[in-house]
Structure formats: structure tokens, C-alpha cells
mmCIF file of C-alpha atoms in Angstrom:
data_model
loop_
_atom_site.group_PDB
_atom_site.id
_atom_site.type_symbol
_atom_site.label_atom_id
_atom_site.label_comp_id
_atom_site.label_asym_id
_atom_site.label_seq_id
_atom_site.Cartn_x
_atom_site.Cartn_y
_atom_site.Cartn_z
ATOM 1 C CA UNK A 1 0.000 0.000 0.000
ATOM 2 C CA UNK A 2 1.378 3.463 -0.885
ATOM 3 C CA UNK A 3 2.277 5.804 1.943
ATOM 4 C CA UNK A 4 -0.682 8.041 2.759
ATOM 5 C CA UNK A 5 -1.669 10.436 5.496
ATOM 6 C CA UNK A 6 -2.848 8.215 8.350
ATOM 7 C CA UNK A 7 -5.653 10.630 9.216
ATOM 8 C CA UNK A 8 -7.263 10.196 5.803
ATOM 9 C CA UNK A 9 -6.886 6.430 5.456
ATOM 10 C CA UNK A 10 -10.060 4.435 6.051
ATOM 11 C CA UNK A 11 -10.903 0.761 5.828
ATOM 12 C CA UNK A 12 -13.647 -0.689 3.666
ATOM 13 C CA UNK A 13 -15.431 -2.834 6.219
ATOM 14 C CA UNK A 14 -18.407 -3.912 4.104
ATOM 15 C CA UNK A 15 -19.692 -3.909 0.525
ATOM 16 C CA UNK A 16 -23.426 -4.575 0.179
ATOM 17 C CA UNK A 17 -25.538 -4.879 -2.941
ATOM 18 C CA UNK A 18 -28.546 -2.561 -2.922
ATOM 19 C CA UNK A 19 -31.918 -4.287 -2.829
ATOM 20 C CA UNK A 20 -33.711 -1.847 -5.119
ATOM 21 C CA UNK A 21 -30.910 -1.201 -7.591
ATOM 22 C CA UNK A 22 -29.523 -4.179 -9.422
ATOM 23 C CA UNK A 23 -26.124 -2.751 -10.254
ATOM 24 C CA UNK A 24 -25.367 -0.495 -7.291
ATOM 25 C CA UNK A 25 -23.453 -1.266 -4.124
ATOM 26 C CA UNK A 26 -23.222 0.443 -0.745
ATOM 27 C CA UNK A 27 -19.719 1.016 0.593
ATOM 28 C CA UNK A 28 -19.139 1.058 4.353
ATOM 29 C CA UNK A 29 -16.022 2.661 5.792
ATOM 30 C CA UNK A 30 -15.049 1.899 9.374
ATOM 31 C CA UNK A 31 -18.443 0.210 9.867
ATOM 32 C CA UNK A 32 -20.399 3.278 8.660
ATOM 33 C CA UNK A 33 -22.192 3.772 5.327
ATOM 34 C CA UNK A 34 -20.121 6.191 3.234
ATOM 35 C CA UNK A 35 -21.356 6.157 -0.389
ATOM 36 C CA UNK A 36 -22.771 3.977 -3.139
ATOM 37 C CA UNK A 37 -21.309 3.144 -6.544
ATOM 38 C CA UNK A 38 -22.247 1.369 -9.739
ATOM 39 C CA UNK A 39 -20.910 -2.147 -10.234
ATOM 40 C CA UNK A 40 -18.551 -0.863 -12.941
ATOM 41 C CA UNK A 41 -16.932 1.544 -10.461
ATOM 42 C CA UNK A 42 -16.740 -1.212 -7.853
ATOM 43 C CA UNK A 43 -14.708 -3.398 -10.205
ATOM 44 C CA UNK A 44 -12.627 -0.630 -11.751
ATOM 45 C CA UNK A 45 -11.451 0.763 -8.414
ATOM 46 C CA UNK A 46 -11.255 -2.551 -6.536
ATOM 47 C CA UNK A 47 -13.586 -1.472 -3.773
ATOM 48 C CA UNK A 48 -13.353 -4.682 -1.796
ATOM 49 C CA UNK A 49 -13.817 -5.443 1.869
ATOM 50 C CA UNK A 50 -10.489 -5.095 3.626
ATOM 51 C CA UNK A 51 -9.072 -2.525 1.196
ATOM 52 C CA UNK A 52 -7.889 0.885 2.394
ATOM 53 C CA UNK A 53 -8.801 4.171 0.690
ATOM 54 C CA UNK A 54 -7.988 7.794 1.405
ATOM 55 C CA UNK A 55 -10.142 10.915 1.183
ATOM 56 C CA UNK A 56 -8.798 12.036 -2.191
ATOM 57 C CA UNK A 57 -9.479 8.657 -3.777
ATOM 58 C CA UNK A 58 -12.981 8.550 -2.313
ATOM 59 C CA UNK A 59 -13.779 11.970 -3.746
ATOM 60 C CA UNK A 60 -12.443 10.939 -7.156
ATOM 61 C CA UNK A 61 -14.521 7.731 -7.160
ATOM 62 C CA UNK A 62 -17.713 9.540 -6.148
ATOM 63 C CA UNK A 63 -17.189 12.127 -8.894
ATOM 64 C CA UNK A 64 -16.523 9.469 -11.516
ATOM 65 C CA UNK A 65 -19.585 7.544 -10.359
ATOM 66 C CA UNK A 66 -21.701 10.647 -10.919
ATOM 67 C CA UNK A 67 -20.365 10.901 -14.488
ATOM 68 C CA UNK A 68 -21.198 7.247 -14.988
ATOM 69 C CA UNK A 69 -24.737 7.682 -13.635
ATOM 70 C CA UNK A 70 -25.300 10.734 -15.823
ATOM 71 C CA UNK A 71 -24.132 8.861 -18.920
ATOM 72 C CA UNK A 72 -26.329 5.839 -18.179
ATOM 73 C CA UNK A 73 -29.293 8.150 -17.548
ATOM 74 C CA UNK A 74 -28.678 9.795 -20.915
ATOM 75 C CA UNK A 75 -28.501 6.418 -22.666
ATOM 76 C CA UNK A 76 -31.847 5.386 -21.177
ATOM 77 C CA UNK A 77 -33.364 8.700 -22.243
ATOM 78 C CA UNK A 78 -32.051 8.405 -25.803
ATOM 79 C CA UNK A 79 -33.071 4.758 -25.897
ATOM 80 C CA UNK A 80 -36.754 5.674 -25.786
ATOM 81 C CA UNK A 81 -36.429 7.803 -28.920
ATOM 82 C CA UNK A 82 -33.772 10.045 -30.506
ATOM 83 C CA UNK A 83 -33.159 13.289 -28.607
ATOM 84 C CA UNK A 84 -31.561 16.636 -29.283
ATOM 85 C CA UNK A 85 -28.543 17.803 -27.325
ATOM 86 C CA UNK A 86 -30.615 20.416 -25.496
ATOM 87 C CA UNK A 87 -33.230 17.844 -24.477
ATOM 88 C CA UNK A 88 -30.554 15.667 -22.879
ATOM 89 C CA UNK A 89 -28.940 18.625 -21.117
ATOM 90 C CA UNK A 90 -32.308 19.657 -19.704
ATOM 91 C CA UNK A 91 -33.161 16.104 -18.613
ATOM 92 C CA UNK A 92 -29.870 15.618 -16.771
ATOM 93 C CA UNK A 93 -30.102 19.005 -15.080
ATOM 94 C CA UNK A 94 -33.668 18.158 -14.065
ATOM 95 C CA UNK A 95 -32.335 14.956 -12.473
ATOM 96 C CA UNK A 96 -29.938 17.012 -10.397
ATOM 97 C CA UNK A 97 -26.622 16.383 -12.166
ATOM 98 C CA UNK A 98 -24.040 19.149 -11.991
ATOM 99 C CA UNK A 99 -22.794 21.164 -14.957
ATOM 100 C CA UNK A 100 -19.521 19.248 -15.165
ATOM 101 C CA UNK A 101 -21.252 15.858 -15.231
ATOM 102 C CA UNK A 102 -23.694 17.094 -17.888
ATOM 103 C CA UNK A 103 -20.906 18.577 -19.993
ATOM 104 C CA UNK A 104 -18.802 15.412 -19.854
ATOM 105 C CA UNK A 105 -21.814 13.265 -20.683
ATOM 106 C CA UNK A 106 -22.720 15.369 -23.715
ATOM 107 C CA UNK A 107 -19.123 15.289 -24.937
ATOM 108 C CA UNK A 108 -19.019 11.494 -24.661
ATOM 109 C CA UNK A 109 -22.356 11.151 -26.476
ATOM 110 C CA UNK A 110 -21.056 13.370 -29.276
ATOM 111 C CA UNK A 111 -17.774 11.462 -29.542
ATOM 112 C CA UNK A 112 -19.634 8.166 -29.790
ATOM 113 C CA UNK A 113 -22.075 9.706 -32.300
ATOM 114 C CA UNK A 114 -25.030 8.802 -30.111
ATOM 115 C CA UNK A 115 -26.435 12.303 -30.555
ATOM 116 C CA UNK A 116 -26.283 14.450 -33.680
ATOM 117 C CA UNK A 117 -28.486 17.542 -33.869
ATOM 118 C CA UNK A 118 -28.177 17.844 -37.637
ATOM 119 C CA UNK A 119 -29.337 14.276 -38.176
ATOM 120 C CA UNK A 120 -32.001 14.676 -35.501
ATOM 121 C CA UNK A 121 -33.456 17.754 -37.236
ATOM 122 C CA UNK A 122 -33.804 15.889 -40.539
ATOM 123 C CA UNK A 123 -35.303 12.789 -38.911
ATOM 124 C CA UNK A 124 -37.776 14.751 -36.795
ATOM 125 C CA UNK A 125 -38.855 16.878 -39.772
ATOM 126 C CA UNK A 126 -39.492 13.870 -41.992
ATOM 127 C CA UNK A 127 -41.396 12.048 -39.264
ATOM 128 C CA UNK A 128 -43.635 14.949 -38.296
ATOM 129 C CA UNK A 129 -44.372 16.091 -41.843
ATOM 130 C CA UNK A 130 -45.126 12.740 -43.396
ATOM 131 C CA UNK A 131 -45.987 10.315 -40.593
ATOM 132 C CA UNK A 132 -47.744 12.733 -38.258
ATOM 133 C CA UNK A 133 -49.049 15.028 -41.027
ATOM 134 C CA UNK A 134 -47.909 18.250 -39.374
ATOM 135 C CA UNK A 135 -47.118 21.441 -41.265
ATOM 136 C CA UNK A 136 -43.653 22.956 -41.526
ATOM 137 C CA UNK A 137 -44.502 25.833 -39.172
ATOM 138 C CA UNK A 138 -45.478 23.313 -36.511
ATOM 139 C CA UNK A 139 -42.252 21.393 -37.101
ATOM 140 C CA UNK A 140 -40.159 24.553 -37.020
ATOM 141 C CA UNK A 141 -41.617 25.522 -33.659
ATOM 142 C CA UNK A 142 -41.002 22.045 -32.241
ATOM 143 C CA UNK A 143 -37.378 22.060 -33.369
ATOM 144 C CA UNK A 144 -36.873 25.477 -31.803
ATOM 145 C CA UNK A 145 -38.321 24.190 -28.541
ATOM 146 C CA UNK A 146 -35.910 21.256 -28.659
ATOM 147 C CA UNK A 147 -32.982 23.649 -28.842
ATOM 148 C CA UNK A 148 -31.957 23.071 -32.445
ATOM 149 C CA UNK A 149 -29.918 25.824 -34.077
ATOM 150 C CA UNK A 150 -31.416 28.024 -36.802
ATOM 151 C CA UNK A 151 -28.955 26.530 -39.270
ATOM 152 C CA UNK A 152 -30.011 22.941 -38.543
ATOM 153 C CA UNK A 153 -33.711 23.840 -38.694
ATOM 154 C CA UNK A 154 -33.373 25.749 -41.949
ATOM 155 C CA UNK A 155 -31.345 22.977 -43.559
ATOM 156 C CA UNK A 156 -33.804 20.273 -42.491
ATOM 157 C CA UNK A 157 -36.819 22.174 -43.801
ATOM 158 C CA UNK A 158 -35.113 23.224 -47.029
ATOM 159 C CA UNK A 159 -34.391 19.586 -47.892
ATOM 160 C CA UNK A 160 -38.037 18.526 -47.669
ATOM 161 C CA UNK A 161 -39.566 17.193 -50.888
ATOM 162 C CA UNK A 162 -42.151 19.882 -51.635
ATOM 163 C CA UNK A 163 -44.333 17.588 -53.742
ATOM 164 C CA UNK A 164 -44.427 14.996 -50.986
ATOM 165 C CA UNK A 165 -45.172 17.721 -48.453
ATOM 166 C CA UNK A 166 -48.064 19.022 -50.546
ATOM 167 C CA UNK A 167 -49.428 15.508 -51.022
ATOM 168 C CA UNK A 168 -49.371 14.948 -47.257
ATOM 169 C CA UNK A 169 -51.242 18.207 -46.745
ATOM 170 C CA UNK A 170 -53.784 17.291 -49.409
ATOM 171 C CA UNK A 171 -54.374 13.829 -47.945
ATOM 172 C CA UNK A 172 -54.809 15.335 -44.480
ATOM 173 C CA UNK A 173 -57.281 17.940 -45.715
ATOM 174 C CA UNK A 174 -59.269 15.448 -47.754
ATOM 175 C CA UNK A 175 -59.593 13.061 -44.820
ATOM 176 C CA UNK A 176 -60.625 15.851 -42.470
ATOM 177 C CA UNK A 177 -63.100 17.303 -44.981
ATOM 178 C CA UNK A 178 -65.059 14.048 -44.999
ATOM 179 C CA UNK A 179 -65.611 14.276 -41.228
ATOM 180 C CA UNK A 180 -66.682 17.922 -40.954
ATOM 181 C CA UNK A 181 -70.409 18.580 -40.627
ATOM 182 C CA UNK A 182 -72.428 21.722 -41.279
ATOM 183 C CA UNK A 183 -73.118 24.183 -44.064
ATOM 184 C CA UNK A 184 -70.577 24.379 -46.937
ATOM 185 C CA UNK A 185 -69.128 27.729 -45.837
ATOM 186 C CA UNK A 186 -68.840 26.574 -42.231
ATOM 187 C CA UNK A 187 -67.183 23.320 -43.290
ATOM 188 C CA UNK A 188 -64.605 25.179 -45.408
ATOM 189 C CA UNK A 189 -63.875 27.574 -42.587
ATOM 190 C CA UNK A 190 -63.342 24.701 -40.147
ATOM 191 C CA UNK A 191 -61.070 22.904 -42.599
ATOM 192 C CA UNK A 192 -58.969 26.002 -43.201
ATOM 193 C CA UNK A 193 -58.620 26.615 -39.470
ATOM 194 C CA UNK A 194 -57.692 22.981 -38.889
ATOM 195 C CA UNK A 195 -54.937 23.056 -41.511
ATOM 196 C CA UNK A 196 -53.513 26.335 -40.253
ATOM 197 C CA UNK A 197 -53.445 25.033 -36.673
ATOM 198 C CA UNK A 198 -51.441 22.037 -37.847
ATOM 199 C CA UNK A 199 -48.775 24.413 -39.072
ATOM 200 C CA UNK A 200 -49.333 24.416 -42.817
ATOM 201 C CA UNK A 201 -48.419 27.714 -44.545
ATOM 202 C CA UNK A 202 -51.434 29.799 -45.607
ATOM 203 C CA UNK A 203 -50.439 29.648 -49.283
ATOM 204 C CA UNK A 204 -50.405 25.842 -49.182
ATOM 205 C CA UNK A 205 -53.671 25.749 -47.241
ATOM 206 C CA UNK A 206 -55.215 28.016 -49.857
ATOM 207 C CA UNK A 207 -54.194 25.714 -52.708
ATOM 208 C CA UNK A 208 -55.170 22.520 -50.881
ATOM 209 C CA UNK A 209 -58.536 23.939 -49.851
ATOM 210 C CA UNK A 210 -59.324 24.893 -53.420
ATOM 211 C CA UNK A 211 -58.536 21.384 -54.654
ATOM 212 C CA UNK A 212 -60.523 19.689 -51.897
ATOM 213 C CA UNK A 213 -63.563 21.990 -51.764
ATOM 214 C CA UNK A 214 -63.467 23.955 -54.990
ATOM 215 C CA UNK A 215 -62.848 27.288 -53.257
ATOM 216 C CA UNK A 216 -59.696 28.933 -51.935
ATOM 217 C CA UNK A 217 -59.032 30.908 -48.791
ATOM 218 C CA UNK A 218 -58.958 34.132 -50.792
ATOM 219 C CA UNK A 219 -62.380 33.407 -52.212
ATOM 220 C CA UNK A 220 -63.644 32.686 -48.711
ATOM 221 C CA UNK A 221 -61.959 35.815 -47.336
ATOM 222 C CA UNK A 222 -60.231 33.877 -44.551
ATOM 223 C CA UNK A 223 -56.690 35.170 -44.719
#
């Protein structure tokens, strides 16, 4: 054992697996509970009963364990669906992780290409426009809320197939039109409002409405 200040040296008297957490262990120093660590930290730092540790090493292990917890938390979060960098930062901060742990976690996720805001912007745009039938204004607002940069948002939206986007809008309007009840003018007004709320640009709504109902927004004086 390396020479260390006797006042800071403590003995690991017990290592107990937590009942509610499969991979975490409680470390007891001089018969008292001191801290808990993930199984990976336990193995990496040889935290075994009968081993001696000093204060500096304990602090280093606890800090590294926090980084490990933050990274695993981020992986679980991303595992549910792709996330933007800002979403992950917010989630980790919400969980109580410090700025350093969040920063290191984000850097590791970027290095391992687990997160990529540019790719995320394209994927989210395609999904919302064509699978969820949302308009580009809706998508733009969502991407802004998720912390995407203006450059990534603009690039993602500019690469959208305009014909496919229009077809999605037309299909949405046609399906909705069949469910709307009331007088013709009232039905057209409801359809226009519905399409605008979904984030479709007014010019596209005008064209789609004309094809679906025979009259445009201009003719209905709705703009």
C-alpha cells in the first residue's frame, strides 16, 4: 500500500448490494455507510472489503460515479427515442446532475455519435411532416423548442420534398373534410382553421382547400 496520510486512510469494512438497484453497491467505511457506486466503479477501483482508501481517492470515485450515472441516464433517455442535445442537457439538469457531469456526458455522447443535432433535425422533420401530417410551421416551432440551431432547422426544412409535403397536406385535408359537418361555408372555414393550426403555410392551405372543396381561402376571405 502506498504511503498516505494516516488521518485520511479508512478501511472498507463492508460492501453490500442494494436491494432496489440491481447494479449499485453500498460502501461502508469503518463500519459506517459512506457512499454507493455502480458495479462498474466497484470493479474498476477494486472497492473490496479489507481494502484501504484515502479521502482524495474517495472523492475521485464519487465524482466518476456521478459521471457514470449521468451517462447511463442519458442512454436510457435516448433509448426511448432520438433526442436533441438540449433535451438531454435539460433532462440531466432536471435529475440534479451538476454542470460538469452534464458537460462530460454530452461530450461522450457526441464522440460516440449517439447524438447528432443535424441528423435529428432531418429525422424529426421527416417524421412529423409525413408520418404525423404536421405542417412545416409546426415542425419549425417544435425544433426550436428542442434547442436546435437556426442553421439545422433551416437545412432540415429546405431539404423537404415539396411535392411529398403538398401531397401529405392534401391527404390530411381530404380526410378531415369528410368528417366535418355543417353548411358548406362553415365546413370550409373549419377545414382552413384545422390546416392552419397544424402548421401548414397559408399559401399551401389556400391551394389545398381549393382542390378539396373547390374554393380557396382568398375566395372565402379567410386570410
